[in-house]
CSV table of C-alpha atoms in Angstrom, one decimal:
chain,number,residue,atom,x,y,z
A,6,MET,CA,-12.8,-19.4,-34.1
A,7,LYS,CA,-12.0,-18.4,-30.6
A,8,PRO,CA,-11.0,-21.0,-28.0
A,9,GLU,CA,-14.0,-20.1,-25.8
A,10,THR,CA,-16.4,-20.7,-28.7
A,11,ALA,CA,-14.6,-24.0,-29.5
A,12,PHE,CA,-15.0,-25.2,-25.9
A,13,GLU,CA,-18.7,-24.2,-25.9
A,14,LEU,CA,-19.2,-26.4,-29.0
A,15,LEU,CA,-17.1,-29.2,-27.6
A,16,GLY,CA,-19.3,-29.2,-24.4
A,17,LYS,CA,-22.3,-30.1,-26.5
A,18,TYR,CA,-20.7,-33.5,-27.4
A,19,VAL,CA,-18.2,-34.2,-24.7
A,20,LYS,CA,-19.2,-34.4,-21.0
A,21,GLY,CA,-16.5,-36.5,-19.3
A,22,PRO,CA,-14.0,-34.4,-17.3
A,23,THR,CA,-11.0,-36.4,-18.4
A,24,LEU,CA,-11.7,-36.0,-22.1
A,25,LEU,CA,-12.6,-32.3,-21.6
A,26,ARG,CA,-9.2,-31.8,-19.8
A,27,HIS,CA,-7.4,-33.7,-22.5
A,28,CYS,CA,-9.0,-31.5,-25.2
A,29,LYS,CA,-8.0,-28.4,-23.3
A,30,THR,CA,-4.5,-29.7,-22.9
A,31,VAL,CA,-4.2,-30.4,-26.7
A,32,GLY,CA,-5.5,-26.9,-27.3
A,33,VAL,CA,-2.8,-25.4,-25.0
A,34,ALA,CA,-0.1,-27.3,-26.9
A,35,MET,CA,-1.6,-26.2,-30.3
A,36,ARG,CA,-1.5,-22.6,-29.2
A,37,TYR,CA,2.1,-22.9,-28.1
A,38,PHE,CA,3.1,-24.3,-31.5
A,39,ALA,CA,1.1,-21.8,-33.4
A,40,GLU,CA,2.9,-19.0,-31.7
A,41,LYS,CA,6.2,-20.8,-32.3
A,42,TYR,CA,5.4,-21.0,-36.1
A,43,GLY,CA,3.9,-17.5,-36.3
A,44,GLU,CA,0.4,-18.9,-37.1
A,45,ASP,CA,-3.1,-18.0,-35.8
A,46,ALA,CA,-2.9,-19.1,-32.2
A,47,ASP,CA,-6.7,-18.9,-31.5
A,48,TYR,CA,-7.5,-21.0,-34.5
A,49,TRP,CA,-4.9,-23.7,-33.7
A,50,GLU,CA,-6.0,-23.8,-30.1
A,51,SER,CA,-9.6,-24.2,-31.3
A,52,VAL,CA,-8.7,-27.1,-33.5
A,53,GLY,CA,-6.9,-28.7,-30.6
A,54,ILE,CA,-9.9,-28.2,-28.4
A,55,LEU,CA,-12.3,-29.7,-30.9
A,56,HIS,CA,-10.1,-32.6,-32.1
A,57,ASP,CA,-12.0,-35.3,-30.1
A,58,ILE,CA,-15.5,-33.8,-30.5
A,59,ASP,CA,-16.9,-37.2,-31.8
A,60,PHE,CA,-15.0,-39.5,-29.4
A,61,GLU,CA,-17.7,-39.9,-26.7
A,62,VAL,CA,-20.7,-39.9,-29.0
A,63,ALA,CA,-19.3,-42.3,-31.6
A,64,PRO,CA,-16.1,-44.0,-30.4
A,65,ASP,CA,-16.3,-46.6,-33.2
A,66,ALA,CA,-16.5,-43.7,-35.8
A,67,HIS,CA,-13.9,-41.4,-34.2
A,68,CYS,CA,-12.5,-38.9,-36.7
A,69,THR,CA,-15.4,-39.8,-39.1
A,70,LYS,CA,-18.5,-38.8,-37.2
A,71,CYS,CA,-16.9,-35.3,-36.7
A,72,VAL,CA,-17.7,-34.5,-40.3
A,73,GLU,CA,-21.5,-34.9,-39.6
A,74,ILE,CA,-21.2,-33.0,-36.3
A,75,PHE,CA,-19.4,-30.1,-37.9
A,76,ALA,CA,-21.9,-30.0,-40.8
A,77,ALA,CA,-24.8,-29.9,-38.4
A,78,GLU,CA,-23.2,-27.2,-36.3
A,79,LYS,CA,-22.0,-25.0,-39.2
A,80,ALA,CA,-25.2,-22.8,-39.1
A,81,ASN,CA,-24.5,-22.0,-35.4
A,82,TYR,CA,-20.7,-21.9,-35.8
A,83,PRO,CA,-19.9,-20.4,-39.2
A,84,GLN,CA,-16.2,-20.4,-38.2
A,85,ILE,CA,-16.2,-24.1,-39.0
A,86,ASP,CA,-14.3,-24.4,-42.2
A,87,ASP,CA,-12.9,-27.2,-44.4
A,88,GLN,CA,-9.4,-26.8,-42.9
A,89,LEU,CA,-10.7,-27.3,-39.4
A,90,VAL,CA,-12.6,-30.4,-40.4
A,91,HIS,CA,-9.7,-31.9,-42.3
A,92,ALA,CA,-7.3,-31.2,-39.3
A,93,VAL,CA,-9.7,-32.9,-36.9
A,94,GLN,CA,-10.0,-35.9,-39.2
A,95,SER,CA,-6.3,-36.1,-39.9
A,96,HIS,CA,-5.3,-36.7,-36.2
A,97,GLY,CA,-6.7,-40.2,-36.7
A,98,TRP,CA,-4.5,-40.9,-39.7
A,99,ASN,CA,-3.6,-44.6,-39.9
A,100,ILE,CA,-5.5,-45.2,-36.7
A,101,THR,CA,-9.2,-44.7,-37.6
A,102,VAL,CA,-9.1,-42.8,-40.9
A,103,ASP,CA,-6.9,-42.5,-44.1
A,104,VAL,CA,-6.9,-38.7,-43.9
A,105,LYS,CA,-3.2,-37.7,-43.8
A,106,PRO,CA,-1.9,-34.7,-42.0
A,107,GLU,CA,-0.7,-32.3,-44.6
A,108,HIS,CA,-0.5,-28.8,-43.1
A,109,ILE,CA,1.9,-28.1,-40.3
A,110,MET,CA,-1.1,-27.5,-38.0
A,111,GLU,CA,-2.3,-31.0,-38.7
A,112,LYS,CA,1.1,-32.6,-38.2
A,113,VAL,CA,1.4,-30.9,-34.8
A,114,LEU,CA,-2.1,-32.0,-33.8
A,115,TYR,CA,-1.3,-35.6,-34.9
A,116,THR,CA,1.8,-35.6,-32.7
A,117,VAL,CA,0.7,-33.7,-29.6
A,118,ASP,CA,-2.6,-35.5,-29.2
A,119,GLU,CA,-0.7,-38.6,-28.1
A,120,LEU,CA,2.3,-36.8,-26.6
A,121,THR,CA,0.3,-34.6,-24.2
A,122,GLY,CA,-1.4,-37.7,-22.9
A,123,LEU,CA,2.0,-39.3,-22.2
A,124,ILE,CA,3.4,-36.2,-20.6
A,125,PHE,CA,0.3,-35.8,-18.4
A,126,ALA,CA,0.6,-39.4,-17.3
A,127,CYS,CA,4.3,-38.7,-16.5
A,128,ALA,CA,3.3,-35.7,-14.5
A,129,MET,CA,0.8,-37.7,-12.5
A,130,ALA,CA,3.5,-40.3,-11.6
A,131,ARG,CA,5.7,-37.5,-10.1
A,132,PRO,CA,5.6,-36.6,-6.4
A,133,SER,CA,4.7,-33.0,-7.5
A,134,LYS,CA,2.0,-34.2,-9.9
A,135,SER,CA,3.1,-31.4,-12.2
A,136,VAL,CA,4.9,-30.5,-15.4
A,137,THR,CA,6.5,-27.5,-13.7
A,138,ASP,CA,9.5,-29.5,-12.6
A,139,MET,CA,9.5,-32.1,-15.3
A,140,GLU,CA,12.5,-32.6,-17.6
A,141,VAL,CA,12.7,-34.3,-21.0
A,142,LYS,CA,14.7,-37.2,-19.7
A,143,SER,CA,11.8,-38.1,-17.3
A,144,VAL,CA,9.5,-38.4,-20.3
A,145,THR,CA,12.0,-40.2,-22.5
A,146,LYS,CA,12.5,-42.8,-19.8
A,147,LYS,CA,8.7,-43.4,-19.6
A,148,PHE,CA,8.5,-43.3,-23.4
A,149,LYS,CA,10.7,-46.4,-23.5
A,150,ASP,CA,8.5,-48.3,-21.0
A,151,LYS,CA,5.7,-49.6,-23.2
A,152,ALA,CA,3.6,-50.6,-20.1
A,153,PHE,CA,3.5,-47.1,-18.9
A,154,ALA,CA,0.6,-45.1,-20.3
A,155,ALA,CA,0.1,-48.0,-22.7
A,156,GLY,CA,-2.8,-46.2,-24.5
A,157,CYS,CA,-0.4,-43.5,-25.7
A,158,SER,CA,1.0,-44.6,-29.1
A,159,ARG,CA,4.7,-44.2,-29.2
A,160,ASP,CA,4.6,-45.0,-33.0
A,161,VAL,CA,2.2,-42.1,-33.6
A,162,ILE,CA,4.4,-39.8,-31.6
A,163,ARG,CA,7.6,-40.9,-33.5
A,164,THR,CA,5.8,-40.6,-36.9
A,165,GLY,CA,4.4,-37.2,-35.9
A,166,ALA,CA,7.8,-35.9,-34.9
A,167,GLU,CA,9.2,-37.1,-38.3
A,168,LEU,CA,6.3,-35.4,-40.1
A,169,MET,CA,7.1,-32.2,-38.3
A,170,GLY,CA,10.8,-32.6,-39.0
A,171,LEU,CA,11.7,-32.5,-35.3
A,172,GLU,CA,13.8,-34.7,-33.1
A,173,LEU,CA,11.7,-36.5,-30.5
A,174,ASN,CA,13.4,-34.7,-27.6
A,175,GLU,CA,12.7,-31.3,-29.1
A,176,ILE,CA,8.9,-32.0,-29.5
A,177,ILE,CA,8.8,-33.4,-25.9
A,178,GLN,CA,10.5,-30.3,-24.6
A,179,ASP,CA,8.1,-28.0,-26.5
A,180,CYS,CA,5.1,-30.0,-25.2
A,181,ILE,CA,6.4,-29.7,-21.6
A,182,LEU,CA,6.9,-26.0,-22.0
A,183,ALA,CA,3.4,-25.6,-23.6
A,184,MET,CA,1.8,-27.5,-20.8
A,185,ARG,CA,3.6,-25.4,-18.2
A,186,THR,CA,2.0,-22.3,-19.6
A,187,LYS,CA,-1.4,-23.4,-18.4
A,188,HIS,CA,-0.5,-26.2,-15.9
A,189,GLU,CA,-3.0,-25.0,-13.3
A,190,GLU,CA,-5.9,-25.0,-15.8
A,191,ILE,CA,-5.1,-28.5,-17.1
A,192,GLY,CA,-4.4,-30.0,-13.7
A,193,CYS,CA,-0.8,-30.8,-13.9
């Protein structure tokens, strides 16, 4: 699936500009990691874009309702496959579903979903309102402040980094670098 197609599909179910921006940001991070790991960047980005497809329409069934949505859309979007559905579900592991991230793509998605939100919040707290001049230490300082961006689960980020086999500072650095690649498009 191409990212443009994924964003078209997402737009059928997500209307809020904040959630659309978040999905685009996660897609940007997923592309960065796909390139880092030598994987299909378009596919990974598409998974990132689509990860919250059911959040607005069924917040109480997040990461579950997506199965129905993808099944209903498969005729129009034959690129939807079991791997995409499993990946989208697995980003809610131990939060809303019991679908564990298995593939590296799923582990990355699980981690960067929360982490990109934290980094975005850190960027908005800076005078520049940008990731272009952000350093890892700025994020780690805010990471320790549980009141800052309280909706971003530090436990999920830590668990995700462990699943990926990376140190927290390394995953933060990679996410900052990823977000810098498209900082104008994602608004930071």
